[in-house]
Short mmCIF file of C-alpha atoms and ligand atoms in Angstrom, two decimals:
data_model
loop_
_atom_site.label_atom_id
_atom_site.label_comp_id
_atom_site.label_asym_id
_atom_site.label_seq_id
_atom_site.Cartn_x
_atom_site.Cartn_y
_atom_site.Cartn_z
CA MET A 1 -4.46 25.32 2.38
CA THR A 2 -5.25 28.88 1.28
CA ASP A 3 -3.23 30.87 -1.26
CA LEU A 4 -2.06 33.06 1.59
CA ASP A 5 -0.69 30.05 3.54
CA LEU A 6 1.13 28.88 0.45
CA THR A 7 2.68 32.26 -0.33
CA THR A 8 3.83 32.65 3.27
CA ARG A 9 5.38 29.19 3.17
CA LEU A 10 7.22 29.75 -0.09
CA ARG A 11 8.67 33.02 1.20
CA SER A 12 9.73 31.69 4.60
CA PHE A 13 13.47 31.76 5.27
CA ASP A 14 13.81 28.01 5.78
CA TYR A 15 11.91 27.03 2.63
CA PRO A 16 14.96 25.80 0.61
CA THR A 17 16.08 23.48 3.45
CA TRP A 18 12.53 22.28 3.95
CA ARG A 19 12.13 21.57 0.27
CA ALA A 20 15.37 19.57 0.19
CA HIS A 21 14.06 17.43 3.09
CA VAL A 22 10.77 16.87 1.30
CA GLU A 23 12.55 15.89 -1.90
CA ALA A 24 14.79 13.47 0.00
CA THR A 25 11.70 11.59 1.22
CA GLY A 26 9.95 11.72 -2.16
CA GLY A 27 7.17 13.83 -0.63
CA CYS A 28 6.40 11.60 2.36
CA ALA A 29 3.19 12.71 4.13
CA GLN A 30 4.49 11.96 7.62
CA PRO A 31 8.31 11.98 7.53
CA VAL A 32 10.41 10.66 10.37
CA ARG A 33 12.62 13.59 11.43
CA LEU A 34 16.01 12.68 12.83
CA ARG A 35 18.91 14.69 14.19
CA GLY A 36 22.53 13.66 14.52
CA SER A 37 25.36 12.77 12.19
CA SER A 38 26.57 10.29 9.62
CA THR A 39 30.15 9.68 8.61
CA ILE A 40 31.59 7.70 5.74
CA SER A 41 35.25 6.92 6.24
CA THR A 42 37.82 4.49 4.89
CA THR A 43 39.08 1.63 7.04
CA SER A 44 42.30 3.62 7.49
CA GLY A 45 40.24 6.41 9.08
CA ARG A 46 40.16 8.97 6.27
CA VAL A 47 36.79 10.78 6.36
CA LEU A 48 35.18 10.83 2.91
CA ALA A 49 31.91 12.52 3.79
CA GLU A 50 30.25 13.85 6.89
CA ARG A 51 26.75 15.03 7.48
CA THR A 52 25.34 16.65 10.61
CA GLY A 53 22.03 18.25 11.46
CA GLU A 54 18.53 17.13 10.61
CA VAL A 55 17.60 14.43 8.12
CA TRP A 56 14.19 13.12 7.16
CA ALA A 57 13.38 9.51 6.45
CA PRO A 58 10.19 8.35 4.70
CA CYS A 59 7.51 6.84 6.98
CA GLY A 60 7.29 3.69 4.87
CA ASN A 61 3.55 3.28 5.39
CA ARG A 62 1.93 0.82 3.03
CA ARG A 63 -1.46 2.50 2.80
CA GLU A 64 -2.25 4.91 0.01
CA THR A 65 -4.59 6.97 2.19
CA VAL A 66 -1.91 7.46 4.85
CA CYS A 67 1.05 8.32 2.62
CA PRO A 68 0.76 8.34 -1.19
CA ALA A 69 4.55 8.60 -1.66
CA CYS A 70 5.52 5.67 0.57
CA SER A 71 2.63 3.53 -0.63
CA ASP A 72 3.88 4.09 -4.19
CA ARG A 73 7.32 2.89 -3.21
CA TYR A 74 5.83 -0.06 -1.32
CA ALA A 75 3.82 -1.03 -4.41
CA ALA A 76 6.95 -0.80 -6.57
CA ASN A 77 8.86 -3.09 -4.19
CA ALA A 78 5.90 -5.46 -3.88
CA PHE A 79 5.71 -5.58 -7.67
CA HIS A 80 9.41 -6.42 -7.84
CA LEU A 81 9.02 -9.16 -5.24
CA ILE A 82 5.94 -10.75 -6.84
CA ARG A 83 7.30 -10.46 -10.37
CA ALA A 84 10.63 -12.01 -9.40
CA GLY A 85 8.76 -15.13 -8.25
CA LEU A 86 6.76 -15.35 -11.48
CA ALA A 87 9.20 -14.33 -14.18
CA GLY A 88 12.52 -14.93 -12.47
CA GLY A 89 15.65 -13.07 -13.49
CA ASP A 90 16.30 -11.98 -9.92
CA LYS A 91 18.90 -13.30 -7.48
CA GLY A 92 18.23 -16.98 -6.79
CA VAL A 93 15.22 -17.13 -9.09
CA PRO A 94 16.07 -18.34 -12.61
CA THR A 95 13.87 -17.46 -15.58
CA THR A 96 12.98 -21.15 -15.90
CA VAL A 97 10.29 -20.55 -13.22
CA THR A 98 8.06 -19.41 -16.09
CA GLN A 99 7.85 -23.08 -17.16
CA ARG A 100 6.70 -24.27 -13.74
CA PRO A 101 3.08 -25.02 -12.95
CA ARG A 102 1.78 -21.64 -11.76
CA LEU A 103 -1.63 -20.32 -10.89
CA PHE A 104 -3.43 -17.28 -9.62
CA LEU A 105 -6.04 -18.01 -7.01
CA THR A 106 -8.69 -15.89 -5.30
CA LEU A 107 -10.26 -17.24 -2.13
CA THR A 108 -13.31 -15.41 -0.82
CA ALA A 109 -15.26 -15.25 2.43
CA PRO A 110 -18.57 -17.11 2.71
CA SER A 111 -21.90 -15.32 3.13
CA PHE A 112 -22.99 -14.05 6.54
CA GLY A 113 -26.29 -12.68 5.32
CA PRO A 114 -27.68 -10.91 2.24
CA VAL A 115 -26.01 -7.61 1.31
CA HIS A 116 -26.87 -4.73 -1.02
CA SER A 117 -25.47 -5.53 -4.42
CA ARG A 118 -24.84 -3.97 -7.78
CA ARG A 119 -24.69 -6.65 -10.42
CA LEU A 120 -24.80 -6.24 -14.17
CA SER A 121 -26.84 -8.37 -16.55
CA THR A 122 -25.12 -9.98 -19.54
CA ARG A 123 -26.30 -6.96 -21.53
CA GLY A 124 -24.56 -4.64 -19.10
CA ARG A 125 -27.74 -3.39 -17.40
CA VAL A 126 -27.81 -2.90 -13.63
CA ILE A 127 -29.87 -5.64 -11.99
CA PRO A 128 -31.94 -4.14 -9.17
CA CYS A 129 -30.76 -4.97 -5.65
CA PRO A 130 -33.16 -7.01 -3.42
CA CYS A 131 -33.89 -3.68 -1.67
CA GLY A 132 -35.44 -2.44 -4.93
CA THR A 133 -32.79 0.16 -5.73
CA HIS A 134 -30.56 0.29 -8.79
CA HIS A 135 -27.35 1.06 -6.93
CA ARG A 136 -24.93 3.26 -8.83
CA ASP A 137 -21.23 2.49 -9.07
CA GLY A 138 -19.46 3.43 -5.86
CA ASP A 139 -22.66 3.53 -3.78
CA PRO A 140 -21.48 3.13 -0.17
CA HIS A 141 -24.45 0.86 0.58
CA VAL A 142 -23.17 -1.84 -1.75
CA GLY A 143 -21.68 -4.72 0.25
CA THR A 144 -23.44 -3.73 3.48
CA PRO A 145 -26.19 -5.92 5.00
CA LEU A 146 -29.76 -5.62 3.76
CA ASP A 147 -30.82 -6.21 7.35
CA PRO A 148 -28.07 -5.44 9.88
CA ASP A 149 -30.15 -7.01 12.66
CA THR A 150 -30.10 -10.47 11.10
CA TYR A 151 -26.62 -10.25 9.54
CA ASP A 152 -24.24 -12.66 11.31
CA TYR A 153 -21.70 -10.17 12.65
CA THR A 154 -20.35 -12.66 15.20
CA GLY A 155 -19.78 -15.32 12.54
CA SER A 156 -18.15 -12.84 10.18
CA VAL A 157 -15.72 -11.53 12.80
CA LEU A 158 -14.80 -15.06 13.89
CA TRP A 159 -14.24 -15.99 10.24
CA GLN A 160 -12.01 -12.97 9.67
CA ALA A 161 -10.03 -13.64 12.85
CA HIS A 162 -9.33 -17.16 11.56
CA ALA A 163 -8.69 -16.23 7.91
CA GLY A 164 -4.91 -16.65 8.31
CA LYS A 165 -5.39 -20.08 9.89
CA LEU A 166 -7.81 -21.04 7.14
CA TRP A 167 -5.13 -20.11 4.58
CA HIS A 168 -2.59 -22.21 6.45
CA ARG A 169 -5.01 -25.17 6.38
CA PHE A 170 -5.50 -24.56 2.68
CA THR A 171 -1.77 -24.84 1.95
CA ILE A 172 -1.54 -28.08 3.94
CA THR A 173 -4.56 -29.54 2.13
CA LEU A 174 -3.17 -28.40 -1.22
CA ARG A 175 0.13 -30.21 -0.56
CA ARG A 176 -1.75 -33.38 0.43
CA THR A 177 -4.02 -33.19 -2.61
CA LEU A 178 -1.03 -32.71 -4.91
CA ALA A 179 0.77 -35.62 -3.27
CA ALA A 180 -2.26 -37.85 -3.81
CA GLY A 181 -2.50 -36.71 -7.44
CA LEU A 182 1.16 -37.62 -7.98
CA GLY A 183 0.76 -40.92 -6.18
CA LEU A 184 3.13 -39.86 -3.41
CA SER A 185 2.90 -39.94 0.37
CA ALA A 186 3.07 -36.59 2.21
CA ARG A 187 6.67 -37.34 3.17
CA GLU A 188 7.67 -38.27 -0.37
CA PHE A 189 6.00 -35.11 -1.65
CA ALA A 190 8.10 -32.96 0.71
CA SER A 191 11.31 -34.55 -0.55
CA ARG A 192 10.36 -34.18 -4.23
CA ALA A 193 8.39 -30.94 -4.51
CA ARG A 194 7.93 -27.54 -2.92
CA LEU A 195 4.97 -25.23 -3.03
CA SER A 196 5.81 -21.52 -3.11
CA TYR A 197 3.41 -18.62 -2.97
CA ALA A 198 2.94 -14.92 -2.44
CA LYS A 199 -0.45 -13.74 -1.28
CA VAL A 200 -2.21 -10.50 -0.47
CA ALA A 201 -5.29 -9.78 1.59
CA GLU A 202 -7.79 -7.37 0.07
CA TYR A 203 -10.79 -6.03 1.97
CA GLN A 204 -14.09 -6.27 0.18
CA ARG A 205 -16.90 -3.81 0.72
CA ARG A 206 -18.45 -6.29 3.15
CA GLY A 207 -15.46 -5.59 5.37
CA LEU A 208 -14.20 -9.15 4.85
CA VAL A 209 -10.92 -10.05 3.18
CA HIS A 210 -10.27 -11.98 0.01
CA PHE A 211 -6.93 -13.63 -0.53
CA HIS A 212 -5.24 -13.36 -3.90
CA ALA A 213 -2.27 -15.65 -4.33
CA ALA A 214 0.29 -16.54 -6.95
CA ILE A 215 1.24 -20.18 -6.41
CA ARG A 216 4.14 -22.03 -8.01
CA LEU A 217 5.18 -25.66 -7.85
CA ASP A 218 8.94 -26.33 -7.79
CA GLY A 219 11.26 -29.14 -6.90
CA PRO A 220 12.36 -29.60 -3.24
CA ASN A 221 15.03 -26.88 -3.39
CA GLY A 222 12.72 -24.19 -4.65
CA PRO A 223 12.97 -22.03 -7.78
CA THR A 224 16.20 -23.56 -9.09
CA ASP A 225 14.77 -27.08 -8.97
CA PRO A 226 12.27 -28.64 -11.43
CA PRO A 227 9.08 -30.23 -10.00
CA PRO A 228 8.57 -34.02 -10.14
CA SER A 229 7.29 -35.51 -13.39
CA GLY A 230 3.52 -35.50 -13.62
CA ALA A 231 3.31 -32.11 -11.85
CA THR A 232 1.40 -30.19 -14.50
CA HIS A 233 -0.57 -26.95 -14.58
CA GLU A 234 -3.77 -28.99 -14.73
CA LEU A 235 -2.84 -31.00 -11.66
CA LEU A 236 -2.06 -27.85 -9.70
CA ILE A 237 -5.29 -26.15 -10.78
CA ASP A 238 -7.48 -29.15 -9.94
CA ALA A 239 -5.76 -29.65 -6.61
CA ALA A 240 -6.22 -25.98 -5.70
CA ARG A 241 -9.95 -26.11 -6.49
CA GLN A 242 -10.38 -29.29 -4.51
CA ALA A 243 -8.38 -28.01 -1.53
CA ALA A 244 -10.30 -24.71 -1.46
CA ARG A 245 -13.61 -26.59 -1.34
CA SER A 246 -12.60 -29.04 1.35
CA VAL A 247 -10.93 -26.82 3.96
CA LEU A 248 -12.99 -26.64 7.14
CA LEU A 249 -12.19 -25.18 10.53
CA GLU A 250 -14.56 -25.72 13.45
CA VAL A 251 -14.82 -23.07 16.14
CA ALA A 252 -17.48 -22.28 18.72
CA ARG A 253 -19.80 -19.30 18.92
CA PRO A 254 -20.07 -17.48 22.26
CA ASP A 255 -23.16 -19.62 23.11
CA ALA A 256 -21.07 -22.78 22.43
CA GLU A 257 -22.94 -23.46 19.18
CA PRO A 258 -20.41 -24.84 16.65
CA LEU A 259 -19.44 -22.62 13.72
CA ALA A 260 -17.92 -24.21 10.62
CA LEU A 261 -15.50 -21.85 8.87
CA THR A 262 -14.91 -22.40 5.17
CA TRP A 263 -14.01 -20.39 2.08
CA GLY A 264 -16.81 -18.84 0.06
CA ALA A 265 -18.29 -20.71 -2.87
CA GLN A 266 -16.67 -18.28 -5.31
CA VAL A 267 -13.16 -19.69 -5.93
CA ASP A 268 -11.31 -18.26 -8.90
CA VAL A 269 -8.34 -20.24 -10.22
CA ARG A 270 -6.40 -19.20 -13.32
CA ARG A 271 -3.35 -20.44 -15.02
CA ILE A 272 -0.56 -17.87 -15.22
CA SER A 273 1.06 -17.47 -18.60
CA ALA A 274 4.37 -15.83 -19.32
CA THR A 275 4.33 -12.27 -20.63
CA THR A 276 5.40 -12.23 -24.24
CA ALA A 277 6.16 -9.14 -26.31
CA ALA A 278 3.42 -6.51 -26.04
CA GLU A 279 0.82 -9.00 -24.86
CA VAL A 280 -1.17 -7.83 -21.88
CA THR A 281 -4.20 -10.10 -21.59
CA ASP A 282 -4.91 -13.54 -22.84
CA GLU A 283 -8.07 -14.63 -24.62
CA ARG A 284 -8.09 -18.00 -22.86
CA GLY A 285 -8.84 -16.39 -19.51
CA GLU A 286 -5.28 -16.85 -18.37
CA ILE A 287 -3.44 -14.04 -16.74
CA THR A 288 0.04 -12.88 -17.65
CA ASP A 289 2.70 -12.73 -14.96
CA GLN A 290 3.51 -9.06 -15.59
CA ARG A 291 -0.07 -7.92 -15.20
CA LEU A 292 -0.61 -10.16 -12.20
CA ALA A 293 2.36 -8.70 -10.34
CA GLY A 294 0.81 -5.26 -10.92
CA TYR A 295 -2.58 -6.32 -9.51
CA ILE A 296 -1.13 -7.89 -6.43
CA ALA A 297 1.15 -4.94 -5.72
CA LYS A 298 -1.81 -2.57 -5.96
CA TYR A 299 -4.02 -4.65 -3.64
CA ALA A 300 -1.32 -4.52 -1.03
CA THR A 301 -1.56 -0.72 -0.70
CA LYS A 302 -5.30 -0.68 0.04
CA GLY A 303 -6.86 -0.32 3.48
CA THR A 304 -10.11 -1.73 4.78
CA GLY A 305 -12.11 -0.06 2.01
CA LYS A 306 -15.19 2.16 2.52
CA THR A 307 -12.92 5.11 1.62
CA ASP A 308 -10.73 4.01 4.50
CA GLN A 309 -12.78 5.62 7.23
CA HIS A 310 -11.39 3.30 9.83
CA PRO A 311 -9.05 4.00 12.71
CA ASP A 312 -5.33 3.77 11.88
CA ARG A 313 -4.34 2.30 15.20
CA PRO A 314 -5.86 -0.07 17.74
CA ILE A 315 -8.74 1.53 19.58
CA ARG A 316 -8.64 1.82 23.36
CA SER A 317 -12.38 1.87 23.99
CA LEU A 318 -15.64 1.89 22.11
CA ALA A 319 -16.07 5.57 23.03
CA HIS A 320 -13.06 6.18 20.76
CA LEU A 321 -15.30 5.33 17.78
CA ASP A 322 -17.49 8.39 18.42
CA HIS A 323 -14.68 10.60 17.14
CA LEU A 324 -14.40 8.77 13.84
CA ARG A 325 -16.39 9.00 10.65
CA LEU A 326 -17.21 5.33 10.37
CA HIS A 327 -19.64 3.58 8.10
CA PRO A 328 -22.33 2.02 10.38
CA HIS A 329 -21.49 -1.44 8.97
CA HIS A 330 -17.80 -1.09 9.84
CA ARG A 331 -18.71 0.33 13.20
CA ARG A 332 -20.77 -2.73 13.95
CA ILE A 333 -17.95 -5.06 12.91
CA ILE A 334 -15.54 -3.20 15.19
CA GLU A 335 -18.05 -3.29 18.08
CA THR A 336 -18.55 -7.04 17.57
CA ALA A 337 -14.78 -7.64 17.53
CA TRP A 338 -14.42 -5.55 20.69
CA HIS A 339 -17.22 -7.45 22.42
CA LEU A 340 -15.83 -10.88 21.44
CA GLY A 341 -12.37 -9.70 22.46
CA GLY A 342 -13.66 -9.29 26.02
CA LEU A 343 -14.69 -12.96 26.29
CA ASP A 344 -12.30 -15.48 27.85
CA ASP A 345 -13.01 -18.08 25.17
CA TYR A 346 -11.48 -15.86 22.49
CA ALA A 347 -8.59 -14.47 24.53
CA GLU A 348 -5.97 -15.97 22.22
CA LEU A 349 -7.46 -14.20 19.20
CA ASN A 350 -6.53 -10.85 20.73
CA LEU A 351 -9.55 -9.33 19.03
CA ARG A 352 -9.50 -5.97 20.82
CA LYS A 353 -6.06 -5.29 19.42
CA TRP A 354 -7.32 -6.10 15.89
CA ALA A 355 -10.80 -4.58 16.14
CA HIS A 356 -9.69 -1.55 14.08
CA MET A 357 -8.67 -3.94 11.27
CA LEU A 358 -12.17 -5.44 11.42
CA GLY A 359 -10.78 -8.51 13.15
CA PHE A 360 -8.21 -9.43 10.48
CA ARG A 361 -5.01 -10.29 12.32
CA GLY A 362 -2.70 -11.13 9.47
CA HIS A 363 -0.22 -9.34 7.26
CA PHE A 364 -1.30 -7.86 3.98
CA LEU A 365 1.42 -9.41 1.92
CA THR A 366 2.93 -12.72 2.89
CA LYS A 367 5.05 -15.16 0.97
CA SER A 368 6.57 -18.53 1.52
CA ARG A 369 10.31 -18.58 2.11
CA ARG A 370 11.43 -19.74 -1.32
CA TYR A 371 8.98 -17.73 -3.39
CA SER A 372 11.43 -14.97 -4.32
CA THR A 373 13.38 -12.15 -2.74
CA THR A 374 12.27 -10.34 0.46
CA PHE A 375 11.41 -6.72 1.28
CA ARG A 376 14.42 -6.74 3.57
CA ALA A 377 16.72 -7.80 0.72
CA ILE A 378 15.19 -5.20 -1.59
CA HIS A 379 15.72 -2.43 0.99
CA HIS A 380 19.26 -3.63 1.64
CA ASP A 381 20.03 -3.56 -2.10
CA GLN A 382 18.57 -0.05 -2.35
CA ARG A 383 20.75 1.20 0.52
CA ILE A 384 23.86 -0.39 -0.99
CA TRP A 385 22.99 1.11 -4.36
CA ARG A 386 22.58 4.61 -2.87
CA LEU A 387 25.88 4.29 -1.04
CA ALA A 388 27.65 3.11 -4.21
CA GLU A 389 26.19 6.09 -6.04
CA GLN A 390 27.39 8.47 -3.33
CA LEU A 391 30.90 6.95 -3.36
CA ASP A 392 30.95 7.24 -7.11
CA GLU A 393 30.15 10.94 -6.83
CA LEU A 394 33.01 11.27 -4.33
CA GLY A 395 35.31 9.50 -6.78
CA HIS A 396 36.04 6.73 -4.28
CA ASP A 397 36.42 3.08 -5.28
CA PRO A 398 35.28 0.88 -2.35
CA ALA A 399 36.75 -2.22 -4.04
CA ALA A 400 40.23 -0.73 -3.69
CA ASP A 401 39.66 0.82 -0.28
CA PRO A 402 36.60 -0.39 1.74
CA VAL A 403 34.47 2.11 3.65
CA ILE A 404 32.75 2.22 7.02
CA VAL A 405 29.50 4.11 7.55
CA VAL A 406 28.70 5.30 11.06
CA ASN A 407 25.18 6.61 11.63
CA ASN A 408 24.19 8.33 14.82
CA TRP A 409 20.66 9.65 14.52
CA HIS A 410 17.98 10.20 17.13
CA LEU A 411 14.31 10.84 16.62
CA VAL A 412 13.10 14.43 16.72
CA GLY A 413 9.54 13.86 15.60
CA ILE A 414 7.18 12.33 13.09
CA GLY A 415 5.05 14.26 10.64
CA HIS A 416 4.97 17.74 9.18
CA ARG A 417 4.82 20.95 11.19
CA ASP A 418 1.34 21.79 9.95
CA GLU A 419 -1.32 20.92 7.40
CA THR A 420 0.11 23.35 4.81
CA ASP A 421 3.49 21.61 4.86
CA ARG A 422 1.82 18.22 4.64
CA GLU A 423 -0.25 19.25 1.64
CA LEU A 424 2.80 20.73 -0.10
CA ALA A 425 4.71 17.47 0.45
CA ILE A 426 1.83 15.39 -0.92
CA ALA A 427 1.65 17.71 -3.95
CA HIS A 428 5.37 17.08 -4.50
CA ALA A 429 4.77 13.30 -4.41
CA GLU A 430 1.90 13.75 -6.85
CA ARG A 431 4.19 15.61 -9.30
CA ILE A 432 6.77 12.80 -9.14
CA ARG A 433 4.05 10.27 -9.86
CA GLU A 434 2.76 12.29 -12.83
CA GLN A 435 6.23 12.66 -14.31
CA ARG A 436 6.78 8.93 -14.01
CA THR A 437 3.45 8.16 -15.68
CA THR A 438 4.18 10.61 -18.49
CA ARG A 439 7.59 9.06 -19.09
CA ARG A 440 6.08 5.59 -19.19
CA THR A 441 3.36 6.49 -21.71
CA THR A 442 5.45 8.56 -24.11
ZN1 ZN B 501 5.56 8.27 3.97
ZN1 ZN B 502 -29.74 -2.42 -2.08
#
């Protein structure tokens, strides 16, 4: 955007309308533009408010690199959702959940060959990588194979494609291990306890995901119900470690050679403590629920890493990759996924559809049903709140006289008219973010 572009834009006749649209979406980078009308009327038919013309809705994209404004909002909602399950105080989740056995777990991917690394000695010095280099922080080579020709791309893609299934196996094993620890059968465990969790997938520089999960042990009815006696933090932590080590999924390589899929050796399990007063960290290596909710929310807005130089949508052919600035390591993962996706044996993995996500087929943030609230409920509450605010401005009391909202919008287009508009919108989102940060720190 040049100064000339900007000046022209600010002087254009439709600038005030445009600015109002941008503000309504919080500076969305690719707004959904709709045309039509919306009417709020009472049940007796009296029209309270009417709106016609064009409205913009935020794109709602989760990824920071795609839309900073919407990813900010997503992170805020994710934070709310995660925090509600840890600290309670939300609908259906009492604050007594802070007394439940709770833990924060990180499950990693196993090794598929040596990679460039940047590790620090106990004195804080950079240990040289096996390639002989002292990699600096942020070096794009870190996490990529030392020898791409011997790195097990096939194994890594098959692992990633099964990561969701491996997680599912982990939760089953964890329930069984807990049951055994409590001296219960699997059936008895189900009638006396319930495991709830929220988890996020985070891509590492290797292009493989880690799972970070907050896990809570309740009674059979979820957050309102206490767990059975004997269900302690220690029991939950030991069971999680044991379950993570024992999960095994056997699949076959393209040459029929068996491939055993497991979690990586690095399993991090921490007890979650309740946030008290101004406390942020804990010297015992525990993690506070407030801080944890922040971490998890932030992970959920990240893409595949490597400065996100990966395609946004499924690719249609390998030739498509020539138009993208891809790191050679990511390119090779995508090519492997595409190749495997063409084999009958892996048809059900649908790998061509997920090649652009490096073979990961799952959702970024998932939670068990009774963990806490849902994104849908949060969005619903936000819509109701905005409507209540609007009715309040109109001086109308919906309790005395209920209202009906009729929306009739159709899609005009998605995105800004040009790059200048897009950059101006992103700058607007950036200002909102700065103001919020300033308010929080002063
Ligand atoms: Zn957006
Ligand atoms: Zn190296």
